[in-house]
Short mmCIF file of C-alpha atoms in Angstrom, two decimals:
data_model
loop_
_atom_site.label_atom_id
_atom_site.label_comp_id
_atom_site.label_asym_id
_atom_site.label_seq_id
_atom_site.Cartn_x
_atom_site.Cartn_y
_atom_site.Cartn_z
CA MET A 1 94.96 164.52 188.83
CA GLN A 2 92.86 167.63 189.06
CA LEU A 3 91.95 169.14 185.75
CA LEU A 4 92.13 172.52 186.05
CA GLN A 5 132.48 172.01 177.57
CA SER A 6 135.61 171.29 177.18
CA PRO A 7 135.85 168.34 174.77
CA SER A 8 138.10 165.47 175.70
CA SER A 9 141.08 164.66 173.57
CA LEU A 10 140.08 161.00 173.70
CA ASN A 11 139.23 159.70 170.23
CA LEU A 12 135.87 157.97 170.28
CA SER A 13 135.14 155.15 167.83
CA LEU A 14 132.29 156.73 165.84
CA LEU A 15 130.98 155.80 162.44
CA SER A 16 130.78 158.52 159.82
CA THR A 17 127.48 159.65 158.38
CA GLU A 18 128.44 158.44 154.93
CA SER A 19 129.24 154.89 156.03
CA LEU A 20 125.94 154.55 157.85
CA SER A 21 123.94 156.15 155.07
CA ASN A 22 125.12 153.38 152.81
CA ARG A 23 123.49 150.91 155.15
CA GLY A 24 120.13 152.65 154.81
CA LEU A 25 119.91 154.31 158.23
CA LEU A 26 116.29 154.76 159.21
CA SER A 27 114.94 156.63 162.25
CA ALA A 28 112.65 154.56 164.42
CA LYS A 29 109.08 155.77 164.59
CA LYS A 30 106.99 156.30 167.64
CA ILE A 31 104.73 153.32 168.17
CA PHE A 32 102.79 154.48 171.14
CA GLN A 33 100.86 157.47 172.41
CA ILE A 34 99.72 158.16 175.93
CA SER A 35 97.58 161.29 176.23
CA THR A 36 97.49 163.50 179.37
CA PHE A 37 100.06 166.08 180.70
CA ASN A 38 100.68 169.67 181.83
CA CYS A 39 101.70 172.99 180.44
CA SER A 40 103.06 176.08 182.06
CA ILE A 41 102.23 179.69 182.01
CA SER A 42 104.24 181.69 179.50
CA SER A 43 106.74 184.20 180.82
CA GLN A 44 105.30 186.66 178.29
CA ARG A 45 101.90 186.53 179.96
CA HIS A 46 100.24 189.36 178.04
CA GLU A 47 101.99 189.04 174.68
CA GLY A 48 99.02 187.55 172.86
CA ILE A 49 96.32 189.96 174.02
CA VAL A 50 98.53 193.04 173.74
CA ARG A 51 99.47 192.17 170.16
CA LEU A 52 95.89 191.46 169.21
CA LEU A 53 94.44 194.62 170.76
CA ARG A 54 97.19 196.82 169.32
CA ASN A 55 96.72 195.48 165.79
CA PRO A 56 93.11 194.41 165.49
CA SER A 57 92.64 195.22 161.84
CA THR A 58 95.31 192.84 160.61
CA SER A 59 93.40 189.73 161.56
CA SER A 60 90.39 190.23 159.28
CA PRO A 61 90.73 189.33 155.62
CA VAL A 62 89.75 192.06 153.14
CA THR A 63 87.45 190.57 150.54
CA THR A 64 85.89 193.65 148.85
CA ARG A 65 86.74 197.29 148.23
CA ALA A 66 85.07 199.66 150.63
CA THR A 67 84.65 203.42 150.87
CA PRO A 68 86.65 205.15 153.64
CA ALA A 69 83.52 205.36 155.78
CA GLU A 70 82.72 201.69 155.22
CA ALA A 71 86.34 200.70 155.95
CA GLY A 72 86.27 202.65 159.21
CA ALA A 73 83.03 201.03 160.27
CA SER A 74 84.36 197.60 159.32
CA THR A 75 87.49 198.15 161.43
CA ILE A 76 85.40 199.13 164.46
CA LEU A 77 83.13 196.10 164.02
CA ASN A 78 86.09 193.78 163.61
CA SER A 79 87.78 195.24 166.70
CA ASN A 80 84.64 194.63 168.71
CA ALA A 81 84.44 191.08 167.35
CA GLU A 82 88.01 190.38 168.45
CA LYS A 83 87.26 191.74 171.90
CA ASP A 84 84.21 189.47 172.08
CA VAL A 85 86.32 186.43 171.18
CA LEU A 86 89.10 187.32 173.64
CA THR A 87 86.56 187.94 176.39
CA ALA A 88 85.03 184.53 175.73
CA LEU A 89 88.42 182.81 175.73
CA SER A 90 89.39 184.52 178.99
CA GLN A 91 86.84 182.26 180.72
CA ILE A 92 89.25 179.32 180.25
CA ILE A 93 91.58 179.12 183.24
CA ASP A 94 94.92 177.34 183.34
CA PRO A 95 94.42 174.92 186.26
CA ASP A 96 97.98 175.12 187.62
CA PHE A 97 98.38 178.89 187.72
CA GLY A 98 94.82 180.13 188.02
CA THR A 99 95.27 182.50 185.07
CA ASP A 100 93.21 182.67 181.89
CA ILE A 101 94.72 181.53 178.61
CA VAL A 102 94.51 185.03 177.08
CA SER A 103 96.64 186.54 179.86
CA CYS A 104 99.00 183.57 179.50
CA GLY A 105 99.62 184.66 175.91
CA PHE A 106 98.41 181.35 174.47
CA VAL A 107 96.10 182.92 171.84
CA LYS A 108 97.87 183.54 168.53
CA ASP A 109 97.11 184.26 164.84
CA MET A 110 93.46 185.20 165.22
CA HIS A 111 91.49 185.67 161.99
CA ILE A 112 87.87 186.82 161.93
CA ASN A 113 85.42 187.04 159.04
CA GLU A 114 82.40 188.51 160.75
CA ALA A 115 80.33 188.55 157.57
CA LEU A 116 80.56 184.76 157.35
CA GLY A 117 80.64 184.26 161.11
CA GLU A 118 84.02 182.48 160.94
CA VAL A 119 86.70 182.62 163.65
CA SER A 120 90.08 180.89 163.58
CA PHE A 121 93.02 181.10 165.99
CA ARG A 122 95.90 179.10 167.37
CA LEU A 123 96.57 178.13 170.99
CA GLU A 124 100.34 178.04 171.44
CA LEU A 125 101.23 176.08 174.58
CA THR A 126 104.65 176.11 176.21
CA THR A 127 105.02 172.32 175.87
CA PRO A 128 103.46 169.72 173.57
CA ALA A 129 103.12 167.49 176.65
CA CYS A 130 100.43 169.72 178.17
CA PRO A 131 98.07 167.40 180.11
CA VAL A 132 95.02 169.60 179.56
CA LYS A 133 95.60 170.51 175.91
CA ASP A 134 92.51 168.55 174.82
CA MET A 135 90.43 170.37 177.42
CA PHE A 136 91.76 173.73 176.20
CA GLU A 137 90.84 172.90 172.61
CA GLN A 138 87.35 171.68 173.51
CA LYS A 139 86.54 174.63 175.77
CA ALA A 140 87.90 177.15 173.26
CA ASN A 141 85.56 175.77 170.59
CA GLU A 142 82.62 175.83 172.99
CA VAL A 143 82.96 179.36 174.41
CA VAL A 144 83.60 181.02 171.03
CA ALA A 145 80.78 179.09 169.34
CA MET A 146 78.38 180.50 171.94
CA LEU A 147 78.84 184.04 170.59
CA PRO A 148 75.61 184.91 168.68
CA TRP A 149 77.33 185.94 165.44
CA VAL A 150 79.73 182.98 165.25
CA LYS A 151 78.85 180.12 162.93
CA LYS A 152 82.19 178.33 162.55
CA VAL A 153 85.23 178.00 164.85
CA ASN A 154 88.60 176.61 163.84
CA VAL A 155 91.10 176.04 166.68
CA THR A 156 94.61 174.71 166.03
CA MET A 157 97.02 173.62 168.74
CA SER A 158 100.79 174.16 168.77
CA ALA A 159 103.73 174.49 171.14
CA GLN A 160 106.51 177.02 171.48
CA PRO A 161 109.90 176.19 169.97
CA ALA A 162 112.19 174.43 172.41
CA ARG A 163 114.58 176.82 174.10
CA PRO A 164 116.29 177.13 177.48
CA VAL A 165 115.07 179.77 179.91
CA PHE A 166 118.60 180.63 181.09
CA ALA A 167 120.93 183.35 179.86
CA GLY A 168 124.58 182.82 179.08
CA GLN A 169 126.52 181.12 176.31
CA LEU A 170 125.45 177.50 176.22
CA PRO A 171 127.22 174.81 174.17
CA THR A 172 125.77 174.58 170.68
CA GLY A 173 124.18 171.20 171.29
CA LEU A 174 122.20 172.47 174.30
CA GLN A 175 120.83 175.71 172.86
CA THR A 176 117.51 174.23 171.72
CA ILE A 177 116.63 172.11 174.77
CA SER A 178 113.87 173.45 177.01
CA ASN A 179 114.30 171.28 180.11
CA ILE A 180 117.14 169.05 181.33
CA ILE A 181 116.15 166.53 184.01
CA ALA A 182 118.75 164.69 186.09
CA VAL A 183 117.69 161.27 187.39
CA SER A 184 120.00 160.50 190.30
CA SER A 185 120.44 158.10 193.22
CA CYS A 186 124.14 158.48 194.13
CA LYS A 187 124.03 154.71 194.71
CA GLY A 188 124.25 151.88 192.21
CA GLY A 189 121.73 149.10 191.84
CA VAL A 190 118.59 150.92 192.95
CA GLY A 191 116.93 151.12 189.51
CA LYS A 192 117.94 154.63 188.52
CA SER A 193 118.45 153.73 184.85
CA THR A 194 115.10 151.93 184.81
CA VAL A 195 113.40 155.07 186.10
CA ALA A 196 115.27 157.34 183.68
CA VAL A 197 114.42 155.27 180.58
CA ASN A 198 110.76 154.70 181.47
CA LEU A 199 110.30 158.36 182.40
CA ALA A 200 111.76 159.43 179.06
CA TYR A 201 109.45 157.17 177.08
CA THR A 202 106.47 158.28 179.15
CA LEU A 203 107.21 161.92 178.29
CA ALA A 204 107.57 160.94 174.63
CA GLY A 205 104.21 159.19 174.80
CA MET A 206 102.71 162.44 176.05
CA GLY A 207 103.77 164.14 172.83
CA ALA A 208 107.07 165.70 173.91
CA ARG A 209 110.36 165.63 172.02
CA VAL A 210 112.70 163.68 174.27
CA GLY A 211 116.31 162.57 174.48
CA ILE A 212 118.24 160.36 176.94
CA PHE A 213 121.87 160.89 177.89
CA ASP A 214 123.58 157.99 179.67
CA ALA A 215 126.23 159.71 181.82
CA ASP A 216 127.68 156.48 183.24
CA VAL A 217 130.92 155.80 181.34
CA TYR A 218 132.14 153.00 183.63
CA GLY A 219 128.91 150.99 183.34
CA PRO A 220 126.53 152.36 180.68
CA SER A 221 123.03 150.86 180.95
CA LEU A 222 121.29 152.37 177.94
CA PRO A 223 122.56 149.87 175.32
CA THR A 224 120.92 147.07 177.34
CA MET A 225 117.66 148.82 178.12
CA VAL A 226 116.79 149.96 174.59
CA SER A 227 117.17 148.32 171.20
CA PRO A 228 117.93 150.88 168.48
CA GLU A 229 118.38 149.56 164.97
CA HIS A 230 121.81 151.17 164.74
CA ARG A 231 123.92 150.71 167.83
CA LEU A 232 126.85 152.95 166.94
CA LEU A 233 126.84 156.74 167.13
CA GLU A 234 127.43 158.73 163.96
CA MET A 235 129.76 161.68 163.59
CA ASN A 236 129.05 164.53 161.20
CA PRO A 237 132.29 164.76 159.15
CA GLU A 238 131.82 168.49 158.49
CA THR A 239 130.96 169.80 161.96
CA ARG A 240 132.65 166.96 163.91
CA SER A 241 129.52 166.79 166.03
CA ILE A 242 127.86 163.59 167.24
CA ILE A 243 124.53 162.49 165.81
CA PRO A 244 122.48 160.57 168.40
CA THR A 245 121.00 157.21 167.59
CA GLU A 246 117.25 156.78 168.00
CA TYR A 247 114.73 154.27 169.31
CA LEU A 248 110.93 154.67 169.22
CA GLY A 249 111.30 158.39 168.54
CA VAL A 250 113.63 159.12 171.48
CA LYS A 251 117.19 160.31 170.79
CA LEU A 252 119.93 158.38 172.59
CA VAL A 253 123.57 159.06 173.46
CA SER A 254 125.72 156.72 175.55
CA PHE A 255 129.39 155.80 175.75
CA GLY A 256 128.12 152.27 175.20
CA PHE A 257 127.12 153.31 171.65
CA ALA A 258 130.61 154.69 170.94
CA GLY A 259 132.03 151.30 170.05
CA GLN A 260 134.20 150.95 173.14
CA GLY A 261 131.80 149.42 175.65
CA ARG A 262 132.75 150.36 179.20
CA ALA A 263 135.54 152.81 179.93
CA ILE A 264 138.77 152.08 181.80
CA MET A 265 140.19 155.52 182.53
CA ARG A 266 140.84 158.05 185.28
CA GLY A 267 138.33 160.60 186.55
CA PRO A 268 139.49 163.74 184.67
CA MET A 269 139.38 161.85 181.37
CA VAL A 270 135.88 160.58 182.13
CA SER A 271 134.65 164.12 182.83
CA GLY A 272 136.04 165.22 179.48
CA VAL A 273 134.38 162.34 177.61
CA ILE A 274 131.00 163.06 179.22
CA ASN A 275 131.34 166.74 178.42
CA GLN A 276 132.15 165.90 174.80
CA LEU A 277 129.31 163.42 174.37
CA LEU A 278 126.73 165.71 175.93
CA THR A 279 127.62 169.13 174.57
CA THR A 280 128.74 168.24 171.02
CA SER A 281 125.78 166.01 170.18
CA GLU A 282 123.23 167.29 167.69
CA TRP A 283 120.21 166.97 169.97
CA GLY A 284 118.07 169.31 167.91
CA GLU A 285 114.92 170.71 169.48
CA LEU A 286 114.00 168.80 172.64
CA ASP A 287 111.35 169.53 175.22
CA TYR A 288 113.05 167.24 177.75
CA LEU A 289 116.53 165.76 177.95
CA VAL A 290 116.70 163.06 180.65
CA ILE A 291 120.19 162.50 182.07
CA ASP A 292 120.83 159.12 183.67
CA MET A 293 123.37 160.22 186.29
CA PRO A 294 126.17 157.87 187.40
CA PRO A 295 126.45 156.84 191.08
CA GLY A 296 128.32 159.11 193.49
CA THR A 297 128.91 162.82 194.11
CA GLY A 298 132.36 163.26 192.56
CA ASP A 299 133.96 164.90 189.52
CA ILE A 300 131.49 163.58 186.97
CA GLN A 301 128.41 164.71 188.88
CA LEU A 302 129.84 168.14 189.64
CA THR A 303 130.90 168.59 186.00
CA LEU A 304 127.40 167.80 184.78
CA CYS A 305 125.74 170.09 187.31
CA GLN A 306 128.05 173.01 186.53
CA VAL A 307 128.32 172.72 182.74
CA VAL A 308 124.68 171.86 182.07
CA PRO A 309 121.75 174.15 183.01
CA LEU A 310 119.80 171.49 184.90
CA THR A 311 116.13 172.36 185.30
CA ALA A 312 115.40 169.85 188.06
CA ALA A 313 116.32 166.48 189.52
CA VAL A 314 114.37 163.29 190.22
CA ILE A 315 115.75 161.20 193.10
CA VAL A 316 115.61 157.37 193.05
CA THR A 317 115.95 155.31 196.22
CA THR A 318 114.99 151.95 197.76
CA PRO A 319 113.54 151.18 201.23
CA GLN A 320 116.89 150.28 202.84
CA LYS A 321 118.57 152.70 205.23
CA LEU A 322 121.86 152.42 203.32
CA ALA A 323 120.18 153.75 200.18
CA PHE A 324 118.81 156.72 202.12
CA ILE A 325 122.28 157.68 203.37
CA ASP A 326 123.66 157.90 199.82
CA VAL A 327 120.56 159.62 198.46
CA ALA A 328 120.81 162.27 201.20
CA LYS A 329 124.32 163.15 199.97
CA GLY A 330 122.99 163.59 196.45
CA VAL A 331 120.11 165.80 197.55
CA ARG A 332 122.53 168.02 199.46
CA MET A 333 124.76 168.25 196.37
CA PHE A 334 121.84 169.40 194.21
CA SER A 335 120.79 171.86 196.92
CA LYS A 336 124.24 173.49 197.01
CA LEU A 337 124.22 173.75 193.23
CA LYS A 338 120.71 175.29 193.27
CA VAL A 339 119.09 172.43 191.34
CA PRO A 340 115.58 171.78 192.72
CA CYS A 341 114.67 168.15 193.51
CA ILE A 342 111.07 167.76 192.42
CA ALA A 343 110.23 164.10 193.09
CA VAL A 344 111.39 160.95 194.86
CA VAL A 345 110.86 157.50 193.33
CA GLU A 346 111.10 154.64 195.83
CA ASN A 347 111.84 151.50 193.83
CA MET A 348 111.27 147.86 194.86
CA CYS A 349 108.84 148.86 197.60
CA HIS A 350 106.43 145.94 197.78
CA PHE A 351 104.81 142.99 196.06
CA ASP A 352 101.35 141.47 196.25
CA ALA A 353 100.69 137.77 196.95
CA ASP A 354 97.67 135.85 198.23
CA GLY A 355 95.66 139.02 198.45
CA LYS A 356 98.20 140.73 200.73
CA ARG A 357 100.89 143.37 200.22
CA TYR A 358 104.39 142.60 201.49
CA TYR A 359 107.30 144.99 202.13
CA PRO A 360 110.40 142.75 202.14
CA PHE A 361 112.94 145.57 202.51
CA GLY A 362 111.07 147.62 205.10
CA ARG A 363 109.34 150.93 204.67
CA GLY A 364 110.03 154.64 204.99
CA SER A 365 113.20 155.51 203.08
CA GLY A 366 111.37 157.47 200.40
CA SER A 367 109.10 159.16 202.93
CA GLN A 368 112.13 160.10 205.00
CA VAL A 369 113.74 161.81 202.00
CA VAL A 370 110.53 163.70 201.28
CA GLN A 371 110.07 164.83 204.88
CA GLN A 372 113.68 165.69 205.65
CA PHE A 373 114.39 167.66 202.48
CA GLY A 374 110.93 168.99 201.65
CA ILE A 375 110.66 167.31 198.26
CA PRO A 376 107.00 167.63 197.22
CA HIS A 377 106.21 164.31 195.50
CA LEU A 378 106.78 160.62 196.27
CA PHE A 379 106.13 157.70 193.90
CA ASP A 380 106.29 153.99 194.75
CA LEU A 381 107.31 151.27 192.31
CA PRO A 382 106.52 147.61 193.08
CA ILE A 383 108.82 144.60 192.81
CA ARG A 384 107.72 143.34 189.43
CA PRO A 385 109.59 140.71 187.36
CA THR A 386 108.31 142.26 184.13
CA LEU A 387 109.89 145.63 185.03
CA SER A 388 113.31 144.05 185.27
CA ALA A 389 112.76 141.76 182.28
CA SER A 390 111.66 144.59 180.01
CA GLY A 391 114.96 146.38 180.66
CA ASP A 392 116.91 143.21 179.92
CA ILE A 393 115.22 142.67 176.56
CA GLY A 394 115.64 146.30 175.48
CA MET A 395 111.98 147.32 175.58
CA PRO A 396 110.84 149.77 178.33
CA GLU A 397 107.96 148.59 180.51
CA VAL A 398 105.82 151.62 179.65
CA VAL A 399 105.98 150.51 176.01
CA THR A 400 105.38 146.78 176.50
CA ASP A 401 102.49 147.32 178.96
CA PRO A 402 101.22 150.90 178.61
CA GLN A 403 98.07 150.21 180.65
CA GLY A 404 99.72 148.38 183.54
CA GLU A 405 100.31 149.47 187.13
CA VAL A 406 103.94 150.43 186.48
CA ALA A 407 103.01 152.51 183.42
CA ARG A 408 100.33 154.33 185.43
CA THR A 409 102.89 155.23 188.09
CA PHE A 410 105.26 156.56 185.44
CA GLN A 411 102.44 158.54 183.88
CA GLU A 412 101.86 160.20 187.26
CA LEU A 413 105.60 160.87 187.51
CA GLY A 414 105.55 162.31 183.98
CA VAL A 415 102.72 164.67 184.91
CA CYS A 416 104.68 165.75 187.97
CA VAL A 417 107.84 166.41 185.94
CA VAL A 418 105.98 168.46 183.32
CA GLN A 419 104.13 170.49 185.96
CA GLN A 420 107.13 171.16 188.15
CA CYS A 421 109.39 172.09 185.23
CA ALA A 422 106.75 174.50 184.00
CA LYS A 423 106.47 176.13 187.42
CA ILE A 424 110.24 176.38 187.79
CA ARG A 425 110.59 178.03 184.37
CA GLN A 426 107.82 180.50 185.17
CA GLN A 427 109.29 181.33 188.59
CA VAL A 428 112.81 181.75 187.21
CA SER A 429 111.73 183.87 184.25
CA THR A 430 109.82 186.31 186.51
CA ALA A 431 112.05 186.22 189.62
CA VAL A 432 113.79 189.54 188.89
CA MET A 433 112.14 192.14 186.67
CA TYR A 434 112.53 195.88 186.09
CA ASP A 435 109.39 197.96 186.64
CA LYS A 436 109.78 201.09 184.50
CA SER A 437 106.68 202.72 185.94
CA ILE A 438 108.29 203.05 189.39
CA LYS A 439 111.95 202.76 188.25
CA ALA A 440 112.63 199.86 190.61
CA ILE A 441 113.75 196.22 190.31
CA ARG A 442 111.13 193.76 191.55
CA VAL A 443 112.50 190.59 193.16
CA LYS A 444 110.60 187.44 194.06
CA VAL A 445 113.03 184.60 194.61
CA PRO A 446 111.77 181.13 193.53
CA ASP A 447 110.19 179.11 196.36
CA SER A 448 109.59 182.31 198.33
CA ASP A 449 106.34 184.23 198.80
CA GLU A 450 108.19 187.46 199.61
CA GLU A 451 108.45 190.20 196.99
CA PHE A 452 110.60 193.30 197.47
CA LEU A 453 111.92 196.28 195.51
CA LEU A 454 115.51 197.39 194.91
CA HIS A 455 116.91 200.64 193.55
CA PRO A 456 118.83 199.95 190.30
CA ALA A 457 121.79 202.11 191.37
CA THR A 458 122.04 200.19 194.66
CA VAL A 459 122.14 196.87 192.80
CA ARG A 460 124.85 198.15 190.42
CA ARG A 461 126.98 199.47 193.32
CA ASN A 462 126.78 196.09 195.07
CA ASP A 463 128.48 194.21 192.24
CA ARG A 464 131.11 191.88 193.71
CA SER A 465 132.93 190.90 190.51
CA ALA A 466 136.64 191.47 189.90
CA GLN A 467 135.82 194.61 187.94
CA SER A 468 134.27 196.19 191.01
CA VAL A 469 136.26 194.67 193.89
CA ASP A 470 139.96 193.75 194.00
CA GLU A 471 140.09 189.98 194.45
CA TRP A 472 143.33 190.05 196.48
CA THR A 473 142.88 193.04 198.78
CA GLY A 474 139.09 193.37 198.84
CA GLU A 475 139.48 197.07 197.94
CA GLN A 476 136.38 198.60 196.39
CA LYS A 477 137.32 199.67 192.83
CA LEU A 478 133.81 200.78 191.84
CA GLN A 479 133.10 203.99 193.73
CA TYR A 480 129.70 205.27 194.79
CA ALA A 481 129.89 208.29 192.48
CA ASP A 482 130.76 206.09 189.51
CA VAL A 483 127.15 204.92 189.26
CA PRO A 484 124.53 207.52 188.23
CA GLU A 485 121.55 207.69 190.56
CA ASP A 486 119.13 207.42 187.64
CA ILE A 487 120.76 204.37 186.03
CA GLU A 488 118.36 201.79 184.58
CA PRO A 489 119.06 198.18 183.53
CA GLU A 490 118.80 197.42 179.83
CA ASP A 491 118.13 193.70 180.20
CA ILE A 492 117.62 191.15 183.00
CA ARG A 493 117.83 187.42 182.25
CA PRO A 494 117.99 184.29 184.44
CA MET A 495 121.34 182.57 185.05
CA GLY A 496 120.46 179.07 186.17
CA ASN A 497 118.28 178.69 189.24
CA TYR A 498 120.54 180.85 191.40
CA ALA A 499 121.14 184.25 189.79
CA VAL A 500 120.29 186.77 187.07
CA SER A 501 122.44 188.52 184.50
CA ILE A 502 121.83 192.29 184.42
CA THR A 503 123.06 194.32 181.44
CA TRP A 504 123.70 198.02 182.14
CA PRO A 505 123.91 200.97 179.70
CA ASP A 506 127.73 200.98 179.83
CA GLY A 507 127.71 197.41 178.46
CA PHE A 508 128.68 195.81 181.78
CA SER A 509 127.00 192.46 182.48
CA GLN A 510 126.50 191.93 186.21
CA ILE A 511 125.85 188.48 187.69
CA ALA A 512 123.55 188.98 190.69
CA PRO A 513 122.88 185.85 192.79
CA TYR A 514 119.50 185.67 194.52
CA ASP A 515 121.29 185.24 197.87
CA GLN A 516 123.05 188.56 197.34
CA LEU A 517 119.94 190.41 196.18
CA GLN A 518 118.19 189.36 199.40
CA THR A 519 120.87 191.14 201.47
CA ILE A 520 120.82 194.47 199.58
CA GLU A 521 119.12 197.50 201.12
CA ARG A 522 115.52 197.55 199.97
CA LEU A 523 113.29 200.37 198.81
CA VAL A 524 110.77 201.45 201.42
CA ASP A 525 109.38 204.66 199.93
CA VAL A 526 108.31 203.46 196.52
CA PRO A 527 107.80 206.22 193.92
CA GLN A 528 104.35 206.33 192.38
CA PRO A 529 103.99 205.70 188.63
CA ALA A 530 103.96 208.87 186.59
CA ARG A 531 100.50 209.78 185.34
CA ALA A 532 99.96 210.03 181.61
CA GLN A 533 99.45 213.53 180.27
CA ALA A 534 95.94 214.29 179.09
#
């Protein structure tokens, strides 16, 4: 790696908090740490530097009384000192985005005591699983210490609170989850659950807060693959919400932990149960929620993709042609639902014996998925008895053998997931923005290099909702003259990976899909920014 919601009426068998507290419920602790993994650029790229330069005097402690002249001189000196520190820190470039950490808004809470030569500040990363966080800390100490007046540098590292990038009213349990990753194969028996569990524990080992949701009600795998101390879910008697169980620091929810084993029920009931388990669980703040998707492309899969703001999907396959056929259906499903597939994991690829590598099931299924659908990353997993055995005994392979070949592959997959999620969040958060200086809406759709400008009034007049167009007759209810030519949006926020929500001065919230924005008449003669008065 280079440096640089509708709850089901089904009553689940859940233990109350009080009954479990009497048994001395204890959360399992993390017992492993794997250090490496990537962070993203903040959507508020200039927040840190703008705040610091606007308010320079607040970051220097006042230790003595000074005359007005002395105070003024001290403020000027301190302002210059801050500029020196920020200039030094701007030499550190985020390797994935080619932007310095000051412009990324990573620098927070700077305090300078120039008389003592002391500088302290915090680097707030967008994820605790940043693969280059140690490099950032080391370089920040080095570049600031090189300033001639600096004698002591104190750098602390932190991460932003977990929060989704999307607008809209999310279920309560999902409002503090940054990224939701679907692990899918659309075919049973290919090792999807193995990949989901080991990926989750790899991300946890990188320092992230992680949860696993087992979405397979007919055949839940999670109770076999992990060994939590308490194997029944709790229910909060006051809020009627579900409290996940926990194993090695990772939060777990599965129908298999609901006291009923495997479900025997029809599809609509299953969708309701999954919705209830997922959206009413008290996940808390999570950096990554890994969803172990059930096989197929039916009601359950569509419910998950439509109710949950999926950040991305990881596809699992095996070398056989039959596996590729089913996987292709799943990739097309995610594509239609605007969920980007970021990696393919080809399981049971090969084994080594007598100094040779053998491919018993053939080769090429994973590569074919990558080539046909343009998925950027491919990872191979070997046929390894320990990988299967670790799942059977309830201890993930990346925990039992953190330095082994399988763990290294999952570490590479973990890096990929962190990097790609960061890029997706950055692209989505900046895809549609209002430029006040030219009074135009800038659009750069994710996965496209093209950027274009739209007139706000044109965007508002092209609303296709029922409030603007009669759903039965197609008659245009919103007339051209109804929209002022000088209208400006009050707020623009992402809606999934496919659209933005635009709030207008009259309180109307317009959902504008990227596909529609690309068909609207574009601005050609762009007005120049107004010059400031002298």
